[in-house]
Amino acid sequence: MTPLLIVIGIYVAYYFLYRPVSTYWEKMRVPHKSLSLIANASETFFKKPSPAEYSQELYDKFKGERFAGIWYFFAPMLLARDPELIRAILTRDFAYWSSRGIVINEKEDPLGENLVNLSGVKWKVMRSKLNGAFSGRKMKHMFNMLEDCSREFESALRGIVKTKDMVEIKEISARFMTDVIGHCVFGIQIDTLNDKNIEFRTVGKEVFEVTLRIRLLRVIQMAFPNLFKLIRAKVHSKRVTGFIVNLVKDTFKYREEKNIQRNDFIDLLREMRKKEKQNGIKDGVETLRKYPTIPMITREVTKSYTIPGTDIVLPVGLKCLLPIYAIHRDPKYYPDPERFDPERFNDEVKRERPAHTFLPFGGGPRFCLGARFAEMQVKVGLIKVIENFHLSLCEKSTNPLEQDNTARFLGSKTGIWVRVHPTNRQTD
Ligand code: HEM
């Protein structure tokens, strides 16, 4: 009797649960990948290959299509391939796609309530407040802070190459970035380049670390949003939340008490709070083409949407994957995509390419808020390195980069190794 019950149980589960879900794309008449639980679990959870490479596999599989239906575990997702459709989603029809589709539990995980994750009115209000953070005047001021950090960066690198000629450049660049955040965001003189204020660096590292628990939570967050809400899951650890919340609180308090102004992010937050109280380099570009730090972005349908040129209606809540990495490597837009060729960004060559085929910072109203700042930081750091050091490939360098399939963003598995020799010139 028991085996019979099991067989009936499996059949009922298949008929009432699996079958309606698995025919989702078929019913919509959208070209699609079929739903295979085991394959989906291994691709989404174990991330083999890396998310960037997997998105490219899917992109290539549907060559010639404008869009395709894919799966994130049980959740159907639209893969947008056509730059015109991507333009419509990111810009023209933003009103239908204003959310990234990330659920958060604000109470349990206050750090989750950030601009990247917010949607609807909350996103709109915060984005308009923060747009001013990168005005020309503020960027000018931050440039001076960046220059101070870049001098420290140069001197730390000079110290390292006294004893080693092969350097893993990712870790030291991450420390440079951490110091810049300390200066420009929190207004504190941290020095992780020389191993001081190391807690700042370990917390920074933890924010980007992807443990098994985080991987599981992210799958639940994207594929089973209701369950994520129900279990009140939080992605940021107690330690990270405590450290950052206390840092902001302490800095606020110190500035208020001493009446200190530094024109940085904390001052912007202070300004916002006061108002509320009263009234209620071409090479760099090619690098971002080949290795976009964020290899894909998502949007979620917020009002039911008809795919332009078709009668396919996408329901509210359906997510769409915009495969930045795969588009950047499509030979149709970038012939011989593995080749590093900064000339692809000459004005004439650029004109030949359709719009929305270069998206390292996303696009439309949710375009990366810190893009100008990030570009400035990279340029200032790189200039210091190029001015003072000669860099070359070494036996530990890997080409092409082997991707880290556990990293949150696009990253190399074995680090980025180069041989570094100081040139004679020494800046002050
Ligand atoms: C090379 C460095 C960086 C890259 C490649 C990058 C890339 C991106 C991308 C692809 C997005 C998604 C855009 C979209 O959905 O259309 C994004 C969003 C965002 N980025 Fe960046 N980013 C970088 C650095 C920064 C920095 C330094 C900051 C802050 C100082 C920053 C703040 C943000 C914010 C707040 C958002 C969310 C914007 C919104 O949803 O309204 N980013 N970034």
mmCIF file with all atom_site columns, C-alpha atoms in Angstrom, residues 268-421:
data_model
loop_
_atom_site.group_PDB
_atom_site.id
_atom_site.type_symbol
_atom_site.label_atom_id
_atom_site.label_alt_id
_atom_site.label_comp_id
_atom_site.label_asym_id
_atom_site.label_entity_id
_atom_site.label_seq_id
_atom_site.pdbx_PDB_ins_code
_atom_site.Cartn_x
_atom_site.Cartn_y
_atom_site.Cartn_z
_atom_site.occupancy
_atom_site.B_iso_or_equiv
_atom_site.pdbx_formal_charge
_atom_site.auth_seq_id
_atom_site.auth_comp_id
_atom_site.auth_asym_id
_atom_site.auth_atom_id
_atom_site.pdbx_PDB_model_num
ATOM 1   C CA . LEU A 1 268 ? 25.083 65.041 3.232   1.00 0.00 ? 268 LEU A CA 1
ATOM 2   C CA . LEU A 1 269 ? 23.191 62.730 5.597   1.00 0.00 ? 269 LEU A CA 1
ATOM 3   C CA . ARG A 1 270 ? 23.357 65.396 8.309   1.00 0.00 ? 270 ARG A CA 1
ATOM 4   C CA . GLU A 1 271 ? 21.967 67.985 5.868   1.00 0.00 ? 271 GLU A CA 1
ATOM 5   C CA . MET A 1 272 ? 19.172 65.578 4.918   1.00 0.00 ? 272 MET A CA 1
ATOM 6   C CA . ARG A 1 273 ? 18.335 64.922 8.544   1.00 0.00 ? 273 ARG A CA 1
ATOM 7   C CA . LYS A 1 274 ? 18.243 68.611 9.369   1.00 0.00 ? 274 LYS A CA 1
ATOM 8   C CA . LYS A 1 275 ? 15.894 69.290 6.437   1.00 0.00 ? 275 LYS A CA 1
ATOM 9   C CA . GLU A 1 276 ? 13.653 66.450 7.530   1.00 0.00 ? 276 GLU A CA 1
ATOM 10  C CA . LYS A 1 277 ? 13.564 67.899 11.035  1.00 0.00 ? 277 LYS A CA 1
ATOM 11  C CA . GLN A 1 278 ? 12.638 71.375 9.766   1.00 0.00 ? 278 GLN A CA 1
ATOM 12  C CA . ASN A 1 279 ? 10.036 70.219 7.292   1.00 0.00 ? 279 ASN A CA 1
ATOM 13  C CA . GLY A 1 280 ? 9.303  67.009 7.880   1.00 0.00 ? 280 GLY A CA 1
ATOM 14  C CA . ILE A 1 281 ? 40.445 56.603 -19.535 1.00 0.00 ? 281 ILE A CA 1
ATOM 15  C CA . LYS A 1 282 ? 39.610 54.383 -22.643 1.00 0.00 ? 282 LYS A CA 1
ATOM 16  C CA . ASP A 1 283 ? 41.694 51.417 -21.223 1.00 0.00 ? 283 ASP A CA 1
ATOM 17  C CA . GLY A 1 284 ? 39.616 51.500 -18.089 1.00 0.00 ? 284 GLY A CA 1
ATOM 18  C CA . VAL A 1 285 ? 36.495 51.511 -20.250 1.00 0.00 ? 285 VAL A CA 1
ATOM 19  C CA . GLU A 1 286 ? 37.676 48.438 -22.216 1.00 0.00 ? 286 GLU A CA 1
ATOM 20  C CA . THR A 1 287 ? 38.475 46.693 -18.910 1.00 0.00 ? 287 THR A CA 1
ATOM 21  C CA . LEU A 1 288 ? 34.897 47.325 -17.785 1.00 0.00 ? 288 LEU A CA 1
ATOM 22  C CA . ARG A 1 289 ? 33.712 45.932 -21.137 1.00 0.00 ? 289 ARG A CA 1
ATOM 23  C CA . LYS A 1 290 ? 35.646 42.692 -20.717 1.00 0.00 ? 290 LYS A CA 1
ATOM 24  C CA . TYR A 1 291 ? 35.170 42.408 -16.973 1.00 0.00 ? 291 TYR A CA 1
ATOM 25  C CA . PRO A 1 292 ? 32.020 44.273 -15.864 1.00 0.00 ? 292 PRO A CA 1
ATOM 26  C CA . THR A 1 293 ? 32.181 44.123 -12.056 1.00 0.00 ? 293 THR A CA 1
ATOM 27  C CA . ILE A 1 294 ? 28.429 43.508 -11.892 1.00 0.00 ? 294 ILE A CA 1
ATOM 28  C CA . PRO A 1 295 ? 27.882 40.915 -14.643 1.00 0.00 ? 295 PRO A CA 1
ATOM 29  C CA . MET A 1 296 ? 24.094 41.119 -14.669 1.00 0.00 ? 296 MET A CA 1
ATOM 30  C CA . ILE A 1 297 ? 21.284 43.198 -13.251 1.00 0.00 ? 297 ILE A CA 1
ATOM 31  C CA . THR A 1 298 ? 17.611 42.529 -12.699 1.00 0.00 ? 298 THR A CA 1
ATOM 32  C CA . ARG A 1 299 ? 14.362 44.391 -12.989 1.00 0.00 ? 299 ARG A CA 1
ATOM 33  C CA . GLU A 1 300 ? 10.885 43.335 -11.881 1.00 0.00 ? 300 GLU A CA 1
ATOM 34  C CA . VAL A 1 301 ? 7.605  44.071 -13.646 1.00 0.00 ? 301 VAL A CA 1
ATOM 35  C CA . THR A 1 302 ? 5.730  46.581 -11.488 1.00 0.00 ? 302 THR A CA 1
ATOM 36  C CA . LYS A 1 303 ? 2.744  47.085 -13.882 1.00 0.00 ? 303 LYS A CA 1
ATOM 37  C CA . SER A 1 304 ? 1.773  44.345 -16.349 1.00 0.00 ? 304 SER A CA 1
ATOM 38  C CA . TYR A 1 305 ? 3.892  44.866 -19.455 1.00 0.00 ? 305 TYR A CA 1
ATOM 39  C CA . THR A 1 306 ? 3.446  43.949 -23.131 1.00 0.00 ? 306 THR A CA 1
ATOM 40  C CA . ILE A 1 307 ? 6.784  43.157 -24.769 1.00 0.00 ? 307 ILE A CA 1
ATOM 41  C CA . PRO A 1 308 ? 7.061  45.745 -27.570 1.00 0.00 ? 308 PRO A CA 1
ATOM 42  C CA . GLY A 1 309 ? 6.292  44.278 -31.016 1.00 0.00 ? 309 GLY A CA 1
ATOM 43  C CA . THR A 1 310 ? 4.504  41.233 -29.551 1.00 0.00 ? 310 THR A CA 1
ATOM 44  C CA . ASP A 1 311 ? 1.250  40.421 -27.783 1.00 0.00 ? 311 ASP A CA 1
ATOM 45  C CA . ILE A 1 312 ? 3.093  38.748 -24.895 1.00 0.00 ? 312 ILE A CA 1
ATOM 46  C CA . VAL A 1 313 ? 1.951  40.209 -21.595 1.00 0.00 ? 313 VAL A CA 1
ATOM 47  C CA . LEU A 1 314 ? 4.325  39.859 -18.652 1.00 0.00 ? 314 LEU A CA 1
ATOM 48  C CA . PRO A 1 315 ? 2.594  39.758 -15.252 1.00 0.00 ? 315 PRO A CA 1
ATOM 49  C CA . VAL A 1 316 ? 3.466  41.909 -12.235 1.00 0.00 ? 316 VAL A CA 1
ATOM 50  C CA . GLY A 1 317 ? 6.252  40.313 -10.181 1.00 0.00 ? 317 GLY A CA 1
ATOM 51  C CA . LEU A 1 318 ? 8.062  38.616 -13.083 1.00 0.00 ? 318 LEU A CA 1
ATOM 52  C CA . LYS A 1 319 ? 11.790 39.295 -12.990 1.00 0.00 ? 319 LYS A CA 1
ATOM 53  C CA . CYS A 1 320 ? 13.970 40.070 -15.968 1.00 0.00 ? 320 CYS A CA 1
ATOM 54  C CA . LEU A 1 321 ? 17.686 39.373 -16.232 1.00 0.00 ? 321 LEU A CA 1
ATOM 55  C CA . LEU A 1 322 ? 19.801 41.875 -18.160 1.00 0.00 ? 322 LEU A CA 1
ATOM 56  C CA . PRO A 1 323 ? 22.989 39.962 -19.030 1.00 0.00 ? 323 PRO A CA 1
ATOM 57  C CA . ILE A 1 324 ? 25.632 42.717 -19.071 1.00 0.00 ? 324 ILE A CA 1
ATOM 58  C CA . TYR A 1 325 ? 28.641 40.350 -19.228 1.00 0.00 ? 325 TYR A CA 1
ATOM 59  C CA . ALA A 1 326 ? 27.201 38.323 -22.123 1.00 0.00 ? 326 ALA A CA 1
ATOM 60  C CA . ILE A 1 327 ? 26.275 41.429 -24.125 1.00 0.00 ? 327 ILE A CA 1
ATOM 61  C CA . HIS A 1 328 ? 29.787 42.813 -23.607 1.00 0.00 ? 328 HIS A CA 1
ATOM 62  C CA . ARG A 1 329 ? 31.126 39.581 -25.132 1.00 0.00 ? 329 ARG A CA 1
ATOM 63  C CA . ASP A 1 330 ? 28.712 39.245 -28.047 1.00 0.00 ? 330 ASP A CA 1
ATOM 64  C CA . PRO A 1 331 ? 30.856 39.257 -31.255 1.00 0.00 ? 331 PRO A CA 1
ATOM 65  C CA . LYS A 1 332 ? 27.989 41.068 -33.012 1.00 0.00 ? 332 LYS A CA 1
ATOM 66  C CA . TYR A 1 333 ? 28.824 44.168 -30.970 1.00 0.00 ? 333 TYR A CA 1
ATOM 67  C CA . TYR A 1 334 ? 32.444 43.483 -30.017 1.00 0.00 ? 334 TYR A CA 1
ATOM 68  C CA . PRO A 1 335 ? 34.207 41.383 -32.710 1.00 0.00 ? 335 PRO A CA 1
ATOM 69  C CA . ASP A 1 336 ? 36.791 38.987 -31.289 1.00 0.00 ? 336 ASP A CA 1
ATOM 70  C CA . PRO A 1 337 ? 35.487 39.684 -27.769 1.00 0.00 ? 337 PRO A CA 1
ATOM 71  C CA . GLU A 1 338 ? 38.377 38.058 -25.874 1.00 0.00 ? 338 GLU A CA 1
ATOM 72  C CA . ARG A 1 339 ? 40.819 40.570 -27.396 1.00 0.00 ? 339 ARG A CA 1
ATOM 73  C CA . PHE A 1 340 ? 41.629 43.569 -25.164 1.00 0.00 ? 340 PHE A CA 1
ATOM 74  C CA . ASP A 1 341 ? 41.248 46.491 -27.567 1.00 0.00 ? 341 ASP A CA 1
ATOM 75  C CA . PRO A 1 342 ? 40.710 49.993 -26.180 1.00 0.00 ? 342 PRO A CA 1
ATOM 76  C CA . GLU A 1 343 ? 40.225 51.233 -29.766 1.00 0.00 ? 343 GLU A CA 1
ATOM 77  C CA . ARG A 1 344 ? 36.709 49.802 -29.571 1.00 0.00 ? 344 ARG A CA 1
ATOM 78  C CA . PHE A 1 345 ? 35.868 52.990 -27.695 1.00 0.00 ? 345 PHE A CA 1
ATOM 79  C CA . ASN A 1 346 ? 37.002 55.420 -30.403 1.00 0.00 ? 346 ASN A CA 1
ATOM 80  C CA . ASP A 1 347 ? 34.196 57.803 -31.274 1.00 0.00 ? 347 ASP A CA 1
ATOM 81  C CA . GLU A 1 348 ? 33.756 56.333 -34.786 1.00 0.00 ? 348 GLU A CA 1
ATOM 82  C CA . VAL A 1 349 ? 33.709 52.707 -33.631 1.00 0.00 ? 349 VAL A CA 1
ATOM 83  C CA . LYS A 1 350 ? 31.364 53.626 -30.782 1.00 0.00 ? 350 LYS A CA 1
ATOM 84  C CA . ARG A 1 351 ? 28.939 55.305 -33.188 1.00 0.00 ? 351 ARG A CA 1
ATOM 85  C CA . GLU A 1 352 ? 28.626 52.061 -35.168 1.00 0.00 ? 352 GLU A CA 1
ATOM 86  C CA . ARG A 1 353 ? 27.419 50.119 -32.105 1.00 0.00 ? 353 ARG A CA 1
ATOM 87  C CA . PRO A 1 354 ? 23.767 50.076 -31.024 1.00 0.00 ? 354 PRO A CA 1
ATOM 88  C CA . ALA A 1 355 ? 23.004 51.973 -27.831 1.00 0.00 ? 355 ALA A CA 1
ATOM 89  C CA . HIS A 1 356 ? 22.648 49.911 -24.639 1.00 0.00 ? 356 HIS A CA 1
ATOM 90  C CA . THR A 1 357 ? 25.380 47.441 -25.537 1.00 0.00 ? 357 THR A CA 1
ATOM 91  C CA . PHE A 1 358 ? 27.794 48.919 -22.960 1.00 0.00 ? 358 PHE A CA 1
ATOM 92  C CA . LEU A 1 359 ? 26.251 48.721 -19.500 1.00 0.00 ? 359 LEU A CA 1
ATOM 93  C CA . PRO A 1 360 ? 28.927 48.417 -16.770 1.00 0.00 ? 360 PRO A CA 1
ATOM 94  C CA . PHE A 1 361 ? 26.983 50.890 -14.612 1.00 0.00 ? 361 PHE A CA 1
ATOM 95  C CA . GLY A 1 362 ? 23.485 49.786 -15.706 1.00 0.00 ? 362 GLY A CA 1
ATOM 96  C CA . GLY A 1 363 ? 21.166 52.317 -17.293 1.00 0.00 ? 363 GLY A CA 1
ATOM 97  C CA . GLY A 1 364 ? 18.110 54.549 -16.989 1.00 0.00 ? 364 GLY A CA 1
ATOM 98  C CA . PRO A 1 365 ? 16.921 56.183 -13.769 1.00 0.00 ? 365 PRO A CA 1
ATOM 99  C CA . ARG A 1 366 ? 18.545 53.387 -11.651 1.00 0.00 ? 366 ARG A CA 1
ATOM 100 C CA . PHE A 1 367 ? 21.948 53.947 -13.283 1.00 0.00 ? 367 PHE A CA 1
ATOM 101 C CA . CYS A 1 368 ? 24.799 53.503 -10.770 1.00 0.00 ? 368 CYS A CA 1
ATOM 102 C CA . LEU A 1 369 ? 24.754 56.469 -8.409  1.00 0.00 ? 369 LEU A CA 1
ATOM 103 C CA . GLY A 1 370 ? 28.498 56.318 -7.797  1.00 0.00 ? 370 GLY A CA 1
ATOM 104 C CA . ALA A 1 371 ? 29.647 55.872 -11.416 1.00 0.00 ? 371 ALA A CA 1
ATOM 105 C CA . ARG A 1 372 ? 31.431 59.234 -11.654 1.00 0.00 ? 372 ARG A CA 1
ATOM 106 C CA . PHE A 1 373 ? 33.001 58.780 -8.260  1.00 0.00 ? 373 PHE A CA 1
ATOM 107 C CA . ALA A 1 374 ? 34.114 55.216 -9.079  1.00 0.00 ? 374 ALA A CA 1
ATOM 108 C CA . GLU A 1 375 ? 35.701 56.375 -12.322 1.00 0.00 ? 375 GLU A CA 1
ATOM 109 C CA . MET A 1 376 ? 37.500 59.186 -10.528 1.00 0.00 ? 376 MET A CA 1
ATOM 110 C CA . GLN A 1 377 ? 38.776 56.829 -7.816  1.00 0.00 ? 377 GLN A CA 1
ATOM 111 C CA . VAL A 1 378 ? 40.087 54.298 -10.333 1.00 0.00 ? 378 VAL A CA 1
ATOM 112 C CA . LYS A 1 379 ? 41.766 57.006 -12.409 1.00 0.00 ? 379 LYS A CA 1
ATOM 113 C CA . VAL A 1 380 ? 43.459 58.646 -9.407  1.00 0.00 ? 380 VAL A CA 1
ATOM 114 C CA . GLY A 1 381 ? 44.724 55.269 -8.123  1.00 0.00 ? 381 GLY A CA 1
ATOM 115 C CA . LEU A 1 382 ? 45.849 54.068 -11.553 1.00 0.00 ? 382 LEU A CA 1
ATOM 116 C CA . ILE A 1 383 ? 47.674 57.300 -12.351 1.00 0.00 ? 383 ILE A CA 1
ATOM 117 C CA . LYS A 1 384 ? 49.732 56.932 -9.158  1.00 0.00 ? 384 LYS A CA 1
ATOM 118 C CA . VAL A 1 385 ? 50.587 53.326 -10.078 1.00 0.00 ? 385 VAL A CA 1
ATOM 119 C CA . ILE A 1 386 ? 51.442 54.053 -13.730 1.00 0.00 ? 386 ILE A CA 1
ATOM 120 C CA . GLU A 1 387 ? 53.495 57.128 -12.821 1.00 0.00 ? 387 GLU A CA 1
ATOM 121 C CA . ASN A 1 388 ? 55.610 55.289 -10.315 1.00 0.00 ? 388 ASN A CA 1
ATOM 122 C CA . PHE A 1 389 ? 55.741 51.611 -11.251 1.00 0.00 ? 389 PHE A CA 1
ATOM 123 C CA . HIS A 1 390 ? 56.328 49.421 -14.211 1.00 0.00 ? 390 HIS A CA 1
ATOM 124 C CA . LEU A 1 391 ? 53.810 46.532 -14.335 1.00 0.00 ? 391 LEU A CA 1
ATOM 125 C CA . SER A 1 392 ? 54.222 43.368 -16.361 1.00 0.00 ? 392 SER A CA 1
ATOM 126 C CA . LEU A 1 393 ? 52.780 39.868 -16.529 1.00 0.00 ? 393 LEU A CA 1
ATOM 127 C CA . CYS A 1 394 ? 54.511 37.196 -14.466 1.00 0.00 ? 394 CYS A CA 1
ATOM 128 C CA . GLU A 1 395 ? 54.404 33.406 -14.152 1.00 0.00 ? 395 GLU A CA 1
ATOM 129 C CA . LYS A 1 396 ? 51.519 33.647 -11.666 1.00 0.00 ? 396 LYS A CA 1
ATOM 130 C CA . SER A 1 397 ? 49.361 35.816 -13.969 1.00 0.00 ? 397 SER A CA 1
ATOM 131 C CA . THR A 1 398 ? 46.430 33.912 -15.494 1.00 0.00 ? 398 THR A CA 1
ATOM 132 C CA . ASN A 1 399 ? 45.004 34.825 -18.860 1.00 0.00 ? 399 ASN A CA 1
ATOM 133 C CA . PRO A 1 400 ? 42.088 34.548 -19.391 1.00 0.00 ? 400 PRO A CA 1
ATOM 134 C CA . LEU A 1 401 ? 41.108 35.136 -15.772 1.00 0.00 ? 401 LEU A CA 1
ATOM 135 C CA . GLU A 1 402 ? 39.689 32.091 -14.024 1.00 0.00 ? 402 GLU A CA 1
ATOM 136 C CA . GLN A 1 403 ? 36.468 33.332 -12.470 1.00 0.00 ? 403 GLN A CA 1
ATOM 137 C CA . ASP A 1 404 ? 35.598 32.847 -8.819  1.00 0.00 ? 404 ASP A CA 1
ATOM 138 C CA . ASN A 1 405 ? 32.170 31.201 -8.878  1.00 0.00 ? 405 ASN A CA 1
ATOM 139 C CA . THR A 1 406 ? 31.550 31.958 -5.196  1.00 0.00 ? 406 THR A CA 1
ATOM 140 C CA . ALA A 1 407 ? 32.191 35.716 -5.419  1.00 0.00 ? 407 ALA A CA 1
ATOM 141 C CA . ARG A 1 408 ? 29.259 38.079 -5.222  1.00 0.00 ? 408 ARG A CA 1
ATOM 142 C CA . PHE A 1 409 ? 30.513 40.116 -8.179  1.00 0.00 ? 409 PHE A CA 1
ATOM 143 C CA . LEU A 1 410 ? 32.814 39.225 -11.044 1.00 0.00 ? 410 LEU A CA 1
ATOM 144 C CA . GLY A 1 411 ? 36.140 38.263 -9.521  1.00 0.00 ? 411 GLY A CA 1
ATOM 145 C CA . SER A 1 412 ? 39.216 36.209 -10.207 1.00 0.00 ? 412 SER A CA 1
ATOM 146 C CA . LYS A 1 413 ? 39.662 32.871 -8.445  1.00 0.00 ? 413 LYS A CA 1
ATOM 147 C CA . THR A 1 414 ? 43.398 33.097 -7.875  1.00 0.00 ? 414 THR A CA 1
ATOM 148 C CA . GLY A 1 415 ? 43.862 36.834 -7.482  1.00 0.00 ? 415 GLY A CA 1
ATOM 149 C CA . ILE A 1 416 ? 45.410 39.178 -10.018 1.00 0.00 ? 416 ILE A CA 1
ATOM 150 C CA . TRP A 1 417 ? 49.171 38.774 -10.029 1.00 0.00 ? 417 TRP A CA 1
ATOM 151 C CA . VAL A 1 418 ? 51.577 41.153 -11.733 1.00 0.00 ? 418 VAL A CA 1
ATOM 152 C CA . ARG A 1 419 ? 55.282 41.893 -11.512 1.00 0.00 ? 419 ARG A CA 1
ATOM 153 C CA . VAL A 1 420 ? 55.822 45.389 -10.141 1.00 0.00 ? 420 VAL A CA 1
ATOM 154 C CA . HIS A 1 421 ? 59.046 47.409 -10.420 1.00 0.00 ? 421 HIS A CA 1
#
